[in-house]
Coordinates of C-alpha atoms in Angstrom, one line a residue:
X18 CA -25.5 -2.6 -25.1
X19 CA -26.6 -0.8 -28.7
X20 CA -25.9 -3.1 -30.9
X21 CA -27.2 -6.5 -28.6
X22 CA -30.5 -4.1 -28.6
X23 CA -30.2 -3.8 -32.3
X24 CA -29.1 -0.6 -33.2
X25 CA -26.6 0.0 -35.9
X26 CA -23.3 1.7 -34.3
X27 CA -20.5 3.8 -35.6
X28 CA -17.7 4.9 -33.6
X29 CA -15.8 8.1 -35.1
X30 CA -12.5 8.0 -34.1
X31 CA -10.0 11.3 -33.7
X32 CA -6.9 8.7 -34.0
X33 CA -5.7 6.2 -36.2
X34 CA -6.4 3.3 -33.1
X35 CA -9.7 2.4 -30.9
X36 CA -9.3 3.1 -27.1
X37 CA -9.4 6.9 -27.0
X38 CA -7.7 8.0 -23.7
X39 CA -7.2 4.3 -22.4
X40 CA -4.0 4.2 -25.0
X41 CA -2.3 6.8 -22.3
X42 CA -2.3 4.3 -20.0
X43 CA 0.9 2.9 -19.6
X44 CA 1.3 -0.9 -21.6
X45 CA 2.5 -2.5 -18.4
X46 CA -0.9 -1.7 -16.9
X47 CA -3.2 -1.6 -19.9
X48 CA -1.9 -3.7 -22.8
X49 CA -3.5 -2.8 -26.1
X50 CA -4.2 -6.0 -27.1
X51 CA -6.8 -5.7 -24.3
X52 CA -8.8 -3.1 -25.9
X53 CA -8.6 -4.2 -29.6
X54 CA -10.0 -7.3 -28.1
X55 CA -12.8 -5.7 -26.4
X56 CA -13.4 -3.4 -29.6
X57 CA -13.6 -7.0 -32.1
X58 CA -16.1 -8.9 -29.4
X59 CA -18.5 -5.7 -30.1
X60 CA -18.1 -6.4 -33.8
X61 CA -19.0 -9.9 -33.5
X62 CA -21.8 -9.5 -31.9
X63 CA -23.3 -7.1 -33.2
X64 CA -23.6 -3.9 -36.5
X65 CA -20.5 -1.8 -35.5
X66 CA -18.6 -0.3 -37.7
X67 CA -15.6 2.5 -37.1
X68 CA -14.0 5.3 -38.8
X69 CA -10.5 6.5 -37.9
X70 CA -8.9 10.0 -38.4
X71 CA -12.5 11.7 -37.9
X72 CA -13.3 14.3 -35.2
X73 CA -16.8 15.8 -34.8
X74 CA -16.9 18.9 -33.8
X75 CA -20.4 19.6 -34.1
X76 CA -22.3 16.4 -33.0
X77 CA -25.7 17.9 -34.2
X78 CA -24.7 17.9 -37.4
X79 CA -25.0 13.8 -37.0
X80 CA -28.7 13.9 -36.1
X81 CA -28.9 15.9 -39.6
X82 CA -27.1 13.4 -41.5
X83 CA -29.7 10.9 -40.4
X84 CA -28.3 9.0 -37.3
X85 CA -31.0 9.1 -34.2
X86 CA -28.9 10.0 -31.7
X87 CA -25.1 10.6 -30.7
X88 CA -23.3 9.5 -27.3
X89 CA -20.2 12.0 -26.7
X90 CA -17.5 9.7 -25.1
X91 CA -14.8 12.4 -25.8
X92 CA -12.6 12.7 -22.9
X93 CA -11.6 15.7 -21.6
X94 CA -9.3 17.0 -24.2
X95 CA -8.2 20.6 -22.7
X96 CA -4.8 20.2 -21.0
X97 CA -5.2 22.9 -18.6
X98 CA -2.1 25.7 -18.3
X99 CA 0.2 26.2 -15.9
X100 CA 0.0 29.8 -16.6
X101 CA 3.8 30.8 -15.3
X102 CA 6.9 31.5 -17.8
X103 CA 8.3 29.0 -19.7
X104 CA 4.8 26.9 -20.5
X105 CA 6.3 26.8 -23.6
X106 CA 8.9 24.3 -22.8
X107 CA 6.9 21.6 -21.1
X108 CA 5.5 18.7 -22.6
X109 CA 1.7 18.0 -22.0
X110 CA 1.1 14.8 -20.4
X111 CA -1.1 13.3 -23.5
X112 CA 1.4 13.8 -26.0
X113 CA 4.2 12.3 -23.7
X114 CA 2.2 9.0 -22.8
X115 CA 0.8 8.9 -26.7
X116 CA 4.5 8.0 -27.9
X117 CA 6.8 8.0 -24.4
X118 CA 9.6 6.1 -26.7
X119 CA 10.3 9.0 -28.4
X120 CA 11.5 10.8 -25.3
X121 CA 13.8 7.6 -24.2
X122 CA 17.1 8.6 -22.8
X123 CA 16.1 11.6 -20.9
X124 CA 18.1 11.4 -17.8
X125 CA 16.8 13.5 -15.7
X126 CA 12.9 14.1 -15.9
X127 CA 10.2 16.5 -14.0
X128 CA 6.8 15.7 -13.6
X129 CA 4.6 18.2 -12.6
X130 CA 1.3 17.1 -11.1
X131 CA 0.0 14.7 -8.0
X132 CA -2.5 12.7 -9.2
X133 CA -2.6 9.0 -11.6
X134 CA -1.8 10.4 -14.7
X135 CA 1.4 12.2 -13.3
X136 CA 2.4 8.6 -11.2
X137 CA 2.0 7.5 -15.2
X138 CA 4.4 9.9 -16.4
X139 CA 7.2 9.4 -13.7
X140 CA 7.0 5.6 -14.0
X141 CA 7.1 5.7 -17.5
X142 CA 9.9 8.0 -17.6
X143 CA 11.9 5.5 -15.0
X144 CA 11.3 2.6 -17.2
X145 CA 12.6 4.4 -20.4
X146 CA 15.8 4.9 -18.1
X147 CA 15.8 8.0 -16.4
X148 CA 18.1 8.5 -13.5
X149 CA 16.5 11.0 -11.8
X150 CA 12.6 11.3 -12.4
X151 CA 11.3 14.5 -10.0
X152 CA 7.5 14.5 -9.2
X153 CA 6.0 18.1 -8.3
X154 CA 3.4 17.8 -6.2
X155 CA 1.6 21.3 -5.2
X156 CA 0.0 19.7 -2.0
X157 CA 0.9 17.4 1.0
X158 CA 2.1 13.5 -0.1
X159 CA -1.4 12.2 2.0
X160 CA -2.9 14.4 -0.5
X161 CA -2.2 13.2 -3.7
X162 CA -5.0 10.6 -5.9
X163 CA -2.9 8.0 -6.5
X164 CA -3.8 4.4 -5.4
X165 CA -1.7 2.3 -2.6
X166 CA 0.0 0.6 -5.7
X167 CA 0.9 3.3 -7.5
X168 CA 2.8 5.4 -4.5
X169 CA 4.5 2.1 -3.9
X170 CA 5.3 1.7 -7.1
X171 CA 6.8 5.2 -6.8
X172 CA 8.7 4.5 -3.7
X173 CA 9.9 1.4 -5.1
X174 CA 11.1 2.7 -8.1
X175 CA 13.0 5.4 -6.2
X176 CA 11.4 8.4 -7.5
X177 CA 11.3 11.4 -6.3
X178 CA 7.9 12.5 -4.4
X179 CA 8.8 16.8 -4.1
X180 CA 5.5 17.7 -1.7
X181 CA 4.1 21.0 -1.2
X182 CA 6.1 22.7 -3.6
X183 CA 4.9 24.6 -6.7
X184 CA 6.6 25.4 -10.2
X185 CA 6.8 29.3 -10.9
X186 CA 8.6 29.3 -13.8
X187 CA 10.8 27.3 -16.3
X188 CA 14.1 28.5 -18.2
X189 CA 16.1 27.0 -20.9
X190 CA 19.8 26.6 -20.2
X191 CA 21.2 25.5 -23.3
X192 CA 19.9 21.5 -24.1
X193 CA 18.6 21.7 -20.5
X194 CA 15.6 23.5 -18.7
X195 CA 15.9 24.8 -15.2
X196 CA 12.8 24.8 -12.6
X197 CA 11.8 27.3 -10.1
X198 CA 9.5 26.0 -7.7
X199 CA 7.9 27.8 -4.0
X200 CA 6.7 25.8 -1.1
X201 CA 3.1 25.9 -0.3
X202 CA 1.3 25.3 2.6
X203 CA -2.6 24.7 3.3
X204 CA -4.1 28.3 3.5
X205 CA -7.8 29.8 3.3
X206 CA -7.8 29.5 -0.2
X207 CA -6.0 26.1 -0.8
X208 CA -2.4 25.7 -1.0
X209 CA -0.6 28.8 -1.2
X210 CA 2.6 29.8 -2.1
X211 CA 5.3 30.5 1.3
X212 CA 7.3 34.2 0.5
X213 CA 10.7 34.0 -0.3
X214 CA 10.8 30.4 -0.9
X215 CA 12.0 30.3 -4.1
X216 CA 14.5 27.5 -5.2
X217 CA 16.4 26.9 -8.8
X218 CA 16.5 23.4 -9.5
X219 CA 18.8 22.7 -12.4
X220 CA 19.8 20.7 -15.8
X221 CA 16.6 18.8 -16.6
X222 CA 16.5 17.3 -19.8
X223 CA 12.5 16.7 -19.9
X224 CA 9.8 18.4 -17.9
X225 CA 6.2 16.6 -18.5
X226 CA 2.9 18.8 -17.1
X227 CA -0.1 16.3 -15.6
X228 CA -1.7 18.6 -13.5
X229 CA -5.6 17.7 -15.0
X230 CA -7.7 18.7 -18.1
X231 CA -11.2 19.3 -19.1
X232 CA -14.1 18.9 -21.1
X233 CA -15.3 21.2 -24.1
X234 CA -18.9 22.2 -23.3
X235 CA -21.5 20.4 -24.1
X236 CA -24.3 20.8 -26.6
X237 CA -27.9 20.7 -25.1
X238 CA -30.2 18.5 -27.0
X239 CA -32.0 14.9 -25.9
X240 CA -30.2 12.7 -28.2
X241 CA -27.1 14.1 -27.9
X242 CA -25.6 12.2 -24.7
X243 CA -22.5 12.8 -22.8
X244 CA -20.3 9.9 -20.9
X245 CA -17.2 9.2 -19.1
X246 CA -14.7 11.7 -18.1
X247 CA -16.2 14.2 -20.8
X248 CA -19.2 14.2 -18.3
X249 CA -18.1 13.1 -14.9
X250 CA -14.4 14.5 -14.6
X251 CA -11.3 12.1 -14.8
X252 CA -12.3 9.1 -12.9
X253 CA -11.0 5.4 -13.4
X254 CA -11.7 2.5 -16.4
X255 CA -14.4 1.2 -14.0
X256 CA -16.1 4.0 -13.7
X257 CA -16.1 5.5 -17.3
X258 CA -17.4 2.6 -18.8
X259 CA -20.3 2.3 -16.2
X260 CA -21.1 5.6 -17.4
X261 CA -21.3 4.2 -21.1
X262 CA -23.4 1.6 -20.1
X263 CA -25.6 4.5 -18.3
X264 CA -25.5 6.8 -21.2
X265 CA -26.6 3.9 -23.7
X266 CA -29.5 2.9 -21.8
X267 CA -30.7 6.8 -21.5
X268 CA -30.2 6.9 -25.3
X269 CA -32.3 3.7 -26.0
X270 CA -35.0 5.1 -24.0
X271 CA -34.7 8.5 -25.4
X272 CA -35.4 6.6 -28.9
X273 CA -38.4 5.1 -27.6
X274 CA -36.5 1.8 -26.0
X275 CA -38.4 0.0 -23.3

C-alpha cells in the first residue's frame, strides 16, 4: 500500500530471511517460496528496500534519523513461562519451529500447549519421526483453538491429545526428561488443578512449550504505528496482514495522505 502511494520503504529485519513469524509455520502449510515471492512483487512495484540482521529497539530513534514514520510489525516476541521446576529443560516453541531438523530423531516428544502453534509443534515433531508425540493440553479437547483440520490432522496422525491435565514440573533422568502433570478441571478461576493428582510420565527425549507469548509495550507517539499480532494478540495470516493494510492507511493519513 506505501510504496503503490509513493512512499520510499525499508523493512529492518531481526533475521537473516523476510517473513518474520510466518517462517514458524510449518513448510507443508506455508512454503517459503510463498513469502519471498510476496516480498520480490513489493519490490517490483514499488521503492523497497530491506536490511537483515537489524533489530530496533527504540523505534523513535527512526523518526530522528529522518524517516516520517515507523509501522511496528514485530510479533509478539515474549515466550511466556511456565513458571514450574525444570523450565530450564524445555525448548520454546520459536526456536523448535525456526530449525525443527535439528531436533530430528527424538522419539518420544511432549508438547505443552492447546492452541495452533502447539498442533505445529506435535505435527512437526511426527513428521521428523517421532513415535510418540504427547500434546498437553491444560483445558478440555472442545476447548482448544485449533481449526477442524488441524485436530484431524492430529487424530490422523495418531498423536496424542492429553486433556485437562497440567505440567508441574520437569526432571532430567539421564538423556531423558521426565513430566509431572495434575488434572484440572473448570473452576471459578479457570482451570484448576485436582489434589492429589499427580502423575510421573517418563523417558522423553524432547519437551517443546507453546503455551502463547506477548508483545513488548508499545511506544506512544502518532507516527509510530503498531500491527498484527504485536497489536491484536496471535491471530491468523488473514488477519495480521489486514491489520498491515489498516496500519498503512492510518500512517498515510497521519502523513497528511488523503
Amino acid at each position: 500500500f506505501l510504496v503503490k502511494h509513493g512512499y520510499s520503504v525499508k523493512l529492518f529485519e531481526k533475521t537473516d530471511k523476510v517473513g518474520g513469524a510466518l517462517n514458524l509455520i510449518p513448510d507443508y502449510r506455508l512454503p517459503y517460496e510463498v513469502i519471498e515471492d510476496d516480498w520480490n512483487y513489493i519490490k517490483r512495484i514499488g521503492n523497497a528496500e530491506i536490511e537483515f540482521n537489524v533489530q530496533i529497539d527504540a523505534p523513535k530513534d527512526l523518526l530522528e534519523d529522518g524517516f516520517d514514520g515507523v509501522i511496528m510489525a514485530i510479533g509478539e516476541q515474549n515466550g511466556i513461562d511456565l513458571g514450574e521446576d525444570g523450565e530450564e529443560f524445555v525448548v520454546p516453541y520459536a526456536e523448535y519451529l525456526k530449525d525443527p531438523r535439528k531436533y530430528e530423531g527424538m522419539q518420544k516428544v511432549a508438547v505443552i500447549g492447546g492452541g495452533n502453534v502447539a498442533a505445529d509443534c506435535a505435527i512437526t515433531a511426527k513428521n521428523l519421526g517421532a513415535n510418540i508425540v504427547s500434546v498437553f493440553i491444560r483445558r478440555k479437547i472442545f476447548d482448544m483453538k485449533v481449526t477442524r483440520k488441524e485436530m484431524e490432522e492430529l487424530l490422523n496422525r495418531q498423536i496424542d491429545l492429553v486433556t485437562t491435565t497440567r505440567v508441574c514440573k520437569i526432571e532430567r533422568n539421564n538423556n531423558n526428561f521426565d513430566v509431572y502433570t495434575c488434572s484440572t478441571q473448570p473452576g471459578e478461576r479457570g482451570y484448576e488443578d485436582i489434589e492429589n493428582s499427580l502423575i510421573k510420565r517418563q523417558g522423553f527425549d524432547l519437551i517443546v512449550k507453546a503455551i502463547g507469548s506477548r508483545a513488548e509495550k508499545p511506544v506512544e507517539h502518532q507516527n509510530i504505528i503498531y500491527a498484527g499480532d504485536c497489536k491484536n494478540g496471535g491471530s491468523t495470516i488473514v488477519e495480521a496482514v489486514a491489520s498491515g493494510l489498516d496500519s498503512a492507511k492510518l500512517m498515510h493519513k497521519n502523513l497528511g495522505g488523503e
